[in-house]
């Protein structure tokens, strides 16, 4: 099992991995969760998949088992910045604008985590290990990018697993039902290490 952080600068050295992440995202978000998202050539993508972002994959033998996208809160692409801020600004119909307790930050040391998934084909007996690898690589990559904090909109069951993954995670918004799933914005402090 491998973990890899991809960027536009290094994706050419990893063959089909970025395309496989986007294929796995399509399976997770469009096929399984039935979200109405853009897709092309069997891949899910959106306006935040730009050279500013990074993509993290846990993979084995060419199959993507889990993934996360990291986007700097300083990102800009047309009218868009990053998902949580754009939702707060009313640019995204599918996410309530009152998702954060405070104004969405635009700071070099704060990155957003989005499109978090563990593939439905990942065997149950491997899921905890895959999730741990994913979180470890996400925090390592975010720190290397200069982040001291990561914001994410994730399933609201996070209090159950965050301590197990060694994350200093706090609620950053209310629990919201989005597409029949309870979600919540969280803030992850990368300056502490619980392990």
CSV table of C-alpha atoms in Angstrom, one decimal:
chain,number,residue,atom,x,y,z
A,1,UNK,CA,0.0,0.0,0.0
A,2,UNK,CA,1.4,3.4,-1.0
A,3,UNK,CA,0.5,7.0,-0.4
A,4,UNK,CA,1.2,9.7,-2.9
A,5,UNK,CA,0.7,13.4,-3.1
A,6,UNK,CA,0.2,14.6,-6.6
A,7,UNK,CA,0.6,18.1,-8.1
A,8,UNK,CA,0.6,19.4,-11.6
A,9,UNK,CA,4.4,19.6,-11.2
A,10,UNK,CA,4.8,15.8,-10.5
A,11,UNK,CA,1.8,14.1,-11.9
A,12,UNK,CA,3.7,13.1,-15.1
A,13,UNK,CA,5.9,10.8,-12.9
A,14,UNK,CA,2.9,8.9,-11.6
A,15,UNK,CA,1.3,7.6,-14.8
A,16,UNK,CA,-2.5,7.3,-14.6
A,17,UNK,CA,-2.7,8.0,-10.8
A,18,UNK,CA,-4.4,11.4,-11.1
A,19,UNK,CA,-6.9,10.1,-13.6
A,20,UNK,CA,-7.5,7.1,-11.3
A,21,UNK,CA,-8.2,9.4,-8.4
A,22,UNK,CA,-10.8,11.2,-10.5
A,23,UNK,CA,-12.3,7.9,-11.6
A,24,UNK,CA,-12.5,6.8,-7.9
A,25,UNK,CA,-14.1,10.1,-7.0
A,26,UNK,CA,-16.7,9.6,-9.7
A,27,UNK,CA,-17.5,6.1,-8.3
A,28,UNK,CA,-17.7,7.5,-4.7
A,29,UNK,CA,-19.5,10.7,-5.2
A,30,UNK,CA,-21.6,10.4,-8.4
A,31,UNK,CA,-22.3,6.6,-8.5
A,32,UNK,CA,-22.5,5.8,-4.8
A,33,UNK,CA,-23.6,9.1,-3.2
A,34,UNK,CA,-25.6,10.1,-6.2
A,35,UNK,CA,-24.2,13.7,-6.1
A,36,UNK,CA,-24.9,15.9,-9.1
A,37,UNK,CA,-21.3,16.8,-10.1
A,38,UNK,CA,-19.5,17.4,-13.4
A,39,UNK,CA,-18.0,14.4,-15.0
A,40,UNK,CA,-16.1,13.5,-18.3
A,41,UNK,CA,-14.4,10.4,-19.5
A,42,UNK,CA,-15.5,8.5,-16.4
A,43,UNK,CA,-13.9,11.1,-14.1
A,44,UNK,CA,-15.4,13.5,-11.5
A,45,UNK,CA,-13.9,17.0,-11.4
A,46,UNK,CA,-14.9,20.5,-10.4
A,47,UNK,CA,-13.6,24.1,-10.5
A,48,UNK,CA,-11.2,23.4,-7.6
A,49,UNK,CA,-9.1,20.8,-9.5
A,50,UNK,CA,-6.5,23.4,-10.6
A,51,UNK,CA,-2.7,23.7,-10.5
A,52,UNK,CA,-3.1,25.3,-7.0
A,53,UNK,CA,-4.5,22.0,-5.5
A,54,UNK,CA,-2.8,18.8,-4.5
A,55,UNK,CA,-4.3,15.3,-4.6
A,56,UNK,CA,-3.5,12.6,-2.1
A,57,UNK,CA,-4.1,9.0,-2.9
A,58,UNK,CA,-3.8,5.7,-1.0
A,59,UNK,CA,-3.3,3.2,-3.7
A,60,UNK,CA,-2.2,-0.4,-4.4
A,61,UNK,CA,-1.5,-2.1,-7.7
A,62,UNK,CA,-3.0,0.8,-9.7
A,63,UNK,CA,-6.2,0.9,-7.7
A,64,UNK,CA,-7.1,4.0,-5.7
A,65,UNK,CA,-8.3,3.0,-2.2
A,66,UNK,CA,-8.9,6.5,-0.8
A,67,UNK,CA,-8.2,10.1,-1.6
A,68,UNK,CA,-8.3,13.8,-0.5
A,69,UNK,CA,-7.9,17.1,-2.3
A,70,UNK,CA,-6.0,19.9,-0.7
A,71,UNK,CA,-6.5,23.5,-1.9
A,72,UNK,CA,-4.9,26.7,-0.5
A,73,UNK,CA,-7.4,29.2,0.9
A,74,UNK,CA,-5.5,31.8,-1.2
A,75,UNK,CA,-6.5,30.0,-4.4
A,76,UNK,CA,-8.3,32.0,-7.2
A,77,UNK,CA,-9.8,30.7,-10.4
A,78,UNK,CA,-12.3,33.1,-12.0
A,79,UNK,CA,-15.0,33.9,-9.4
A,80,UNK,CA,-14.0,30.8,-7.3
A,81,UNK,CA,-11.6,30.5,-4.4
A,82,UNK,CA,-12.1,27.3,-2.4
A,83,UNK,CA,-15.2,25.3,-1.7
A,84,UNK,CA,-16.0,26.3,1.9
A,85,UNK,CA,-15.5,30.0,1.2
A,86,UNK,CA,-17.4,29.9,-2.0
A,87,UNK,CA,-20.3,28.2,-0.3
A,88,UNK,CA,-20.2,30.9,2.4
A,89,UNK,CA,-20.3,33.5,-0.3
A,90,UNK,CA,-23.4,31.9,-1.8
A,91,UNK,CA,-21.7,30.7,-5.0
A,92,UNK,CA,-22.6,27.0,-4.4
A,93,UNK,CA,-26.3,26.0,-4.4
A,94,UNK,CA,-25.7,22.6,-2.9
A,95,UNK,CA,-24.0,23.8,0.3
A,96,UNK,CA,-25.6,26.1,2.9
A,97,UNK,CA,-23.9,29.5,3.2
A,98,UNK,CA,-24.0,29.4,7.0
A,99,UNK,CA,-21.6,26.4,7.1
A,100,UNK,CA,-18.9,28.2,9.1
A,101,UNK,CA,-19.0,29.9,12.5
A,102,UNK,CA,-16.7,32.6,11.3
A,103,UNK,CA,-15.6,34.3,8.0
A,104,UNK,CA,-13.8,31.8,5.8
A,105,UNK,CA,-10.1,32.6,6.0
A,106,UNK,CA,-7.8,33.6,3.1
A,107,UNK,CA,-4.4,32.8,4.6
A,108,UNK,CA,-1.3,31.1,3.3
A,109,UNK,CA,-1.0,28.9,6.3
A,110,UNK,CA,-4.6,27.6,6.0
A,111,UNK,CA,-5.5,24.9,3.4
A,112,UNK,CA,-8.8,23.3,2.6
A,113,UNK,CA,-9.4,19.5,2.6
A,114,UNK,CA,-12.2,18.4,0.3
A,115,UNK,CA,-13.4,15.4,-1.8
A,116,UNK,CA,-12.4,13.0,1.0
A,117,UNK,CA,-13.3,9.4,0.2
A,118,UNK,CA,-12.5,5.8,1.0
A,119,UNK,CA,-13.4,3.7,-2.0
A,120,UNK,CA,-16.5,1.4,-1.5
A,121,UNK,CA,-14.4,-1.4,-3.0
A,122,UNK,CA,-11.8,-1.1,-0.2
A,123,UNK,CA,-12.3,-4.2,2.0
A,124,UNK,CA,-13.8,-3.5,5.5
A,125,UNK,CA,-10.8,-5.2,7.2
A,126,UNK,CA,-8.4,-2.6,5.5
A,127,UNK,CA,-10.5,0.5,5.8
A,128,UNK,CA,-9.1,1.7,9.2
A,129,UNK,CA,-5.6,1.2,7.9
A,130,UNK,CA,-6.3,3.0,4.6
A,131,UNK,CA,-8.0,5.9,6.5
A,132,UNK,CA,-5.0,6.2,8.8
A,133,UNK,CA,-2.6,6.3,5.8
A,134,UNK,CA,-4.7,8.9,4.1
A,135,UNK,CA,-4.9,11.2,7.2
A,136,UNK,CA,-1.1,10.8,7.8
A,137,UNK,CA,-0.2,11.8,4.2
A,138,UNK,CA,-2.7,14.7,4.3
A,139,UNK,CA,-1.3,16.2,7.5
A,140,UNK,CA,2.3,15.6,6.3
A,141,UNK,CA,1.7,17.2,2.9
A,142,UNK,CA,-0.3,20.1,4.3
A,143,UNK,CA,2.6,20.8,6.8
A,144,UNK,CA,5.1,20.6,3.9
A,145,UNK,CA,3.0,23.2,2.0
A,146,UNK,CA,3.2,25.5,5.0
A,147,UNK,CA,-0.2,24.8,6.5
A,148,UNK,CA,-0.7,25.2,10.2
A,149,UNK,CA,-4.4,24.5,9.9
A,150,UNK,CA,-6.7,22.6,7.5
A,151,UNK,CA,-10.4,23.3,7.1
A,152,UNK,CA,-12.7,20.6,5.8
A,153,UNK,CA,-16.4,19.8,5.3
A,154,UNK,CA,-16.6,16.2,6.3
A,155,UNK,CA,-19.1,13.6,7.6
A,156,UNK,CA,-20.3,14.6,11.1
A,157,UNK,CA,-19.2,11.3,12.6
A,158,UNK,CA,-15.6,12.7,12.9
A,159,UNK,CA,-15.6,12.9,16.7
A,160,UNK,CA,-15.6,9.1,16.6
A,161,UNK,CA,-12.4,8.7,14.6
A,162,UNK,CA,-10.4,11.9,14.9
A,163,UNK,CA,-8.6,11.1,18.2
A,164,UNK,CA,-7.8,7.6,16.8
A,165,UNK,CA,-6.0,9.3,13.8
A,166,UNK,CA,-4.1,11.7,16.1
A,167,UNK,CA,-5.9,14.8,14.9
A,168,UNK,CA,-6.6,17.9,16.9
A,169,UNK,CA,-9.9,18.6,15.3
A,170,UNK,CA,-12.6,21.1,16.4
A,171,UNK,CA,-16.0,21.9,15.0
A,172,UNK,CA,-15.9,25.0,12.8
A,173,UNK,CA,-19.6,25.0,11.9
A,174,UNK,CA,-23.0,23.5,12.5
A,175,UNK,CA,-24.0,20.0,11.5
A,176,UNK,CA,-25.9,20.2,8.1
A,177,UNK,CA,-27.7,17.6,6.2
A,178,UNK,CA,-26.4,17.7,2.6
A,179,UNK,CA,-27.6,15.1,0.1
A,180,UNK,CA,-29.0,12.9,3.0
A,181,UNK,CA,-25.7,12.9,4.9
A,182,UNK,CA,-24.9,14.8,8.0
A,183,UNK,CA,-21.8,17.0,7.4
A,184,UNK,CA,-19.9,19.5,9.4
A,185,UNK,CA,-17.0,22.0,8.8
A,186,UNK,CA,-14.0,21.2,11.0
A,187,UNK,CA,-10.7,22.9,11.7
A,188,UNK,CA,-7.6,20.7,12.1
A,189,UNK,CA,-4.7,22.2,14.1
A,190,UNK,CA,-1.5,21.0,12.6
A,191,UNK,CA,0.7,22.6,15.2
A,192,UNK,CA,-0.1,19.9,17.7
A,193,UNK,CA,0.5,16.2,17.4
A,194,UNK,CA,-1.6,13.9,19.5
A,195,UNK,CA,0.6,10.9,18.9
